[in-house]
mmCIF file of C-alpha atoms in Angstrom:
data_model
loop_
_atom_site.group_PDB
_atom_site.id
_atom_site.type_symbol
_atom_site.label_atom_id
_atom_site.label_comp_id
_atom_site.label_asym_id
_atom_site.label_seq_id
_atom_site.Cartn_x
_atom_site.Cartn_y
_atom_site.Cartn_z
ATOM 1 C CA UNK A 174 3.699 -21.536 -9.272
ATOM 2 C CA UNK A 175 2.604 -17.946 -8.955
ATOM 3 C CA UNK A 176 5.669 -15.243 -8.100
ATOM 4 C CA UNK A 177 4.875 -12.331 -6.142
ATOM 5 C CA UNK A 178 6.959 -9.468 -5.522
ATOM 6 C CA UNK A 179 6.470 -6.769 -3.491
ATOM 7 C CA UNK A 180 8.704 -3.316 -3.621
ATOM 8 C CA UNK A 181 7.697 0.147 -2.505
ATOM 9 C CA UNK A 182 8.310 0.218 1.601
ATOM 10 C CA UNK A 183 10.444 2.261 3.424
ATOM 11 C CA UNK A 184 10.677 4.683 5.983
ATOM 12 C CA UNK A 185 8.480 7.568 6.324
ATOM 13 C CA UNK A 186 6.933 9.962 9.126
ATOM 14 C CA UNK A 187 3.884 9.576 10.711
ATOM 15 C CA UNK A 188 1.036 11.226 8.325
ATOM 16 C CA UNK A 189 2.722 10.546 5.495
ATOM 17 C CA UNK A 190 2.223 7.893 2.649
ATOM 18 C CA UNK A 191 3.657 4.826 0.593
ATOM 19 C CA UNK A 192 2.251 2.977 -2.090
ATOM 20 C CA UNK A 193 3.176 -0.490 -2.104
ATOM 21 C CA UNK A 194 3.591 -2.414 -5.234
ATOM 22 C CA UNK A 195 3.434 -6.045 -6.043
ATOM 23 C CA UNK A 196 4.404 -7.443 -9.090
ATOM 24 C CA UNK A 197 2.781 -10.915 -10.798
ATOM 25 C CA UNK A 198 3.989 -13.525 -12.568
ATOM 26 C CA UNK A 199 1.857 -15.315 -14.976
ATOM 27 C CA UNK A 200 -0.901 -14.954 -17.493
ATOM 28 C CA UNK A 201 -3.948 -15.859 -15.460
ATOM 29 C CA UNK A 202 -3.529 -12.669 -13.254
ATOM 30 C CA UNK A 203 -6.975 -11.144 -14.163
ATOM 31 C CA UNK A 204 -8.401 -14.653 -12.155
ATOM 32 C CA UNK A 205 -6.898 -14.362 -8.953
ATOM 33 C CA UNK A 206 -7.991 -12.676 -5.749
ATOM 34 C CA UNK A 207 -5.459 -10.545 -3.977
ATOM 35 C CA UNK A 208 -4.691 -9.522 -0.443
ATOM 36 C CA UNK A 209 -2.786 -7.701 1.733
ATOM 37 C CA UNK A 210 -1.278 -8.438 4.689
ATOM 38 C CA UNK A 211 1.058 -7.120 7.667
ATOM 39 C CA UNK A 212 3.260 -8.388 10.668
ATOM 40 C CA UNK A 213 4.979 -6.775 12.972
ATOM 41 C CA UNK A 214 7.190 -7.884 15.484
ATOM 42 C CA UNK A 215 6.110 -10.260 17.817
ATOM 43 C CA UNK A 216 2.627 -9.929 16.720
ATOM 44 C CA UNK A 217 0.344 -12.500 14.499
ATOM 45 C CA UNK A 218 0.237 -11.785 10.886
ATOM 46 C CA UNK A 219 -3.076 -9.844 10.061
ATOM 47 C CA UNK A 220 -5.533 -9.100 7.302
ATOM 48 C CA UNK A 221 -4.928 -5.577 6.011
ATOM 49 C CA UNK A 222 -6.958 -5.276 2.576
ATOM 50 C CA UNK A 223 -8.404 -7.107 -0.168
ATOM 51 C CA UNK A 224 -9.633 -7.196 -3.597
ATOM 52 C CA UNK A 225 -11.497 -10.043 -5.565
ATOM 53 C CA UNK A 226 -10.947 -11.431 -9.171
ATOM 54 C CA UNK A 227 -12.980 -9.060 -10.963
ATOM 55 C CA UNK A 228 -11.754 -6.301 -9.069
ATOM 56 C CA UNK A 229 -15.228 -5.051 -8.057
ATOM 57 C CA UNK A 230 -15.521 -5.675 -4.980
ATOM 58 C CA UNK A 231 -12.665 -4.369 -1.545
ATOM 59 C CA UNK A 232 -12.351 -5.479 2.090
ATOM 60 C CA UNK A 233 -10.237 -3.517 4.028
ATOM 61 C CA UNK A 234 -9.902 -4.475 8.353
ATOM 62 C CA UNK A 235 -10.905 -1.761 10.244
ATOM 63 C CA UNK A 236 -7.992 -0.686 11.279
ATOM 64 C CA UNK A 237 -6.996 0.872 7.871
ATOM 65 C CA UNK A 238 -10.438 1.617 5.811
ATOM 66 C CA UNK A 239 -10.564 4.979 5.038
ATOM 67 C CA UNK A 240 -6.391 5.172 5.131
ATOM 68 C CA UNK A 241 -5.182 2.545 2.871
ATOM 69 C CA UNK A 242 -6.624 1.851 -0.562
ATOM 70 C CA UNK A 243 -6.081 -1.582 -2.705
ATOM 71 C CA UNK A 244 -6.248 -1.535 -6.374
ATOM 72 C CA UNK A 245 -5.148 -3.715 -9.417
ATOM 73 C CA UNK A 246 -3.567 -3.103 -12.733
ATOM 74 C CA UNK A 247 -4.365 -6.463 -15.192
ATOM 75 C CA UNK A 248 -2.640 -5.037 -17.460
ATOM 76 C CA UNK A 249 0.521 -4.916 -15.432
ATOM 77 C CA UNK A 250 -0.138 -7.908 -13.431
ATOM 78 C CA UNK A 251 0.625 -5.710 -10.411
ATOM 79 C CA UNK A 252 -1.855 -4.892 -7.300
ATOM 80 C CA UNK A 253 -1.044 -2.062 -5.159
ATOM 81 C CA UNK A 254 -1.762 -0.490 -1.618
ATOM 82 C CA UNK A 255 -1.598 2.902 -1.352
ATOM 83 C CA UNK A 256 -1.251 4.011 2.618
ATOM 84 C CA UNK A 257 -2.332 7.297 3.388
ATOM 85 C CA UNK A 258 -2.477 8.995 7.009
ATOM 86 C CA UNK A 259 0.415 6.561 8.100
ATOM 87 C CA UNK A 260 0.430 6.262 11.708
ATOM 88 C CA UNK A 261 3.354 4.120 13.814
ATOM 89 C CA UNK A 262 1.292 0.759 14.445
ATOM 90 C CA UNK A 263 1.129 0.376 10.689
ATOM 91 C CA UNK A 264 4.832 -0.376 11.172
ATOM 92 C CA UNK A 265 5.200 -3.988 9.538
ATOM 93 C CA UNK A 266 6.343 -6.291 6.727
ATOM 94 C CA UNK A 267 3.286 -6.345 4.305
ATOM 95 C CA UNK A 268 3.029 -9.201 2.064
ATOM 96 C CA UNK A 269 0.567 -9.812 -1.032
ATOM 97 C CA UNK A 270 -1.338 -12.811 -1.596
ATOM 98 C CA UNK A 271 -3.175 -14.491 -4.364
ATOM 99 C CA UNK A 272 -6.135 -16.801 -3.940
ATOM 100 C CA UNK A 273 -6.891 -19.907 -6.364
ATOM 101 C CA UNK A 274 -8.595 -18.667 -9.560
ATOM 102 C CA UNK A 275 -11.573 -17.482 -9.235
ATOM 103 C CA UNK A 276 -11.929 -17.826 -5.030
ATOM 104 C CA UNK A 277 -13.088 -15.181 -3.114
ATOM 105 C CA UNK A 278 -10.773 -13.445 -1.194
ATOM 106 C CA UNK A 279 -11.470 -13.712 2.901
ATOM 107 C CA UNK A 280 -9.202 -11.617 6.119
ATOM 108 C CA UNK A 281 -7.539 -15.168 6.722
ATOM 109 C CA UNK A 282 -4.567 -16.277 5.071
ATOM 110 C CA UNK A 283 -5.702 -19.655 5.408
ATOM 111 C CA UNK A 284 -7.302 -19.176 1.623
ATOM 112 C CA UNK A 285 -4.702 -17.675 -0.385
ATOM 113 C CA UNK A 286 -2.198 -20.180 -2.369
ATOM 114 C CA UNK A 287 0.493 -17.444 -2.830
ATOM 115 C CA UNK A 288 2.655 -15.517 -1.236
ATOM 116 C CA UNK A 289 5.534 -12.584 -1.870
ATOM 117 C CA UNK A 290 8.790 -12.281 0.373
ATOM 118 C CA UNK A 291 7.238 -9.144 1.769
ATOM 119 C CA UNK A 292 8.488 -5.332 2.238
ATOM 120 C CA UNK A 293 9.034 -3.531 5.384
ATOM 121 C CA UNK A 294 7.065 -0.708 5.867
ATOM 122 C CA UNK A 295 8.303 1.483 9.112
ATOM 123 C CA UNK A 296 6.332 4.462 10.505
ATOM 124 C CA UNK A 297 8.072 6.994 12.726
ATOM 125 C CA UNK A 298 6.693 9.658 15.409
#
């Protein structure tokens, strides 16, 4: 199966920024879609960004767009999320997620195969 591997959260202030990283195994990379994620504590996991197969097309929920931008690197099997204007409800573990090849990415998590082991991400005041 796919491996995904995210790395890049921390601690940081609010108004600051991370970029989160997450790493791909396999050679088909180019045909999956990818999301983002988040969960905090106590709360339901939730749809935090997305980008499809060809890379041409981004979702974000609204609760980010205009913060956080997704992006992929085919050549390095690796999408990221870079997190700008971090404010302390953004606190979370994000995880990445891949859909089948070639399916459109969606906010649920219902239609990705894959999943990483997720990074904590903590925003303080």
């Amino acid at each position: 199966q796919v491996q995904l591997v995210e790395s890049g959260g921390g601690l940081v202030q609010a108004g600051g920024s991370l970029r989160l990283s997450c790493a791909a195994s396999g050679r088909t990379f180019s045909s999956y879609g990818l999301g983002w994620f988040r969960q905090a504590p106590g709360k339901q996991r939730e749809f935090v960004a997305a980008i499809s197969w060809s890379g041409g097309s981004t979702f974000y929920a609204d609760s980010v767009k205009g913060r956080f931008t997704i992006s992929r690197d085919n050549a390095k099997n690796t999408v990221y999320l870079q997190m700008n204007t971090l404010k302390p409800e953004d606190t979370a573990v994000y995880y990445c997620a891949a859909t089948p090849p070639y399916n459109p990415v969606t906010s649920s998590g219902r239609h990705y195969d894959y999943w990483g082991q997720g990074t904590q991400v903590t925003v303080s005041s």
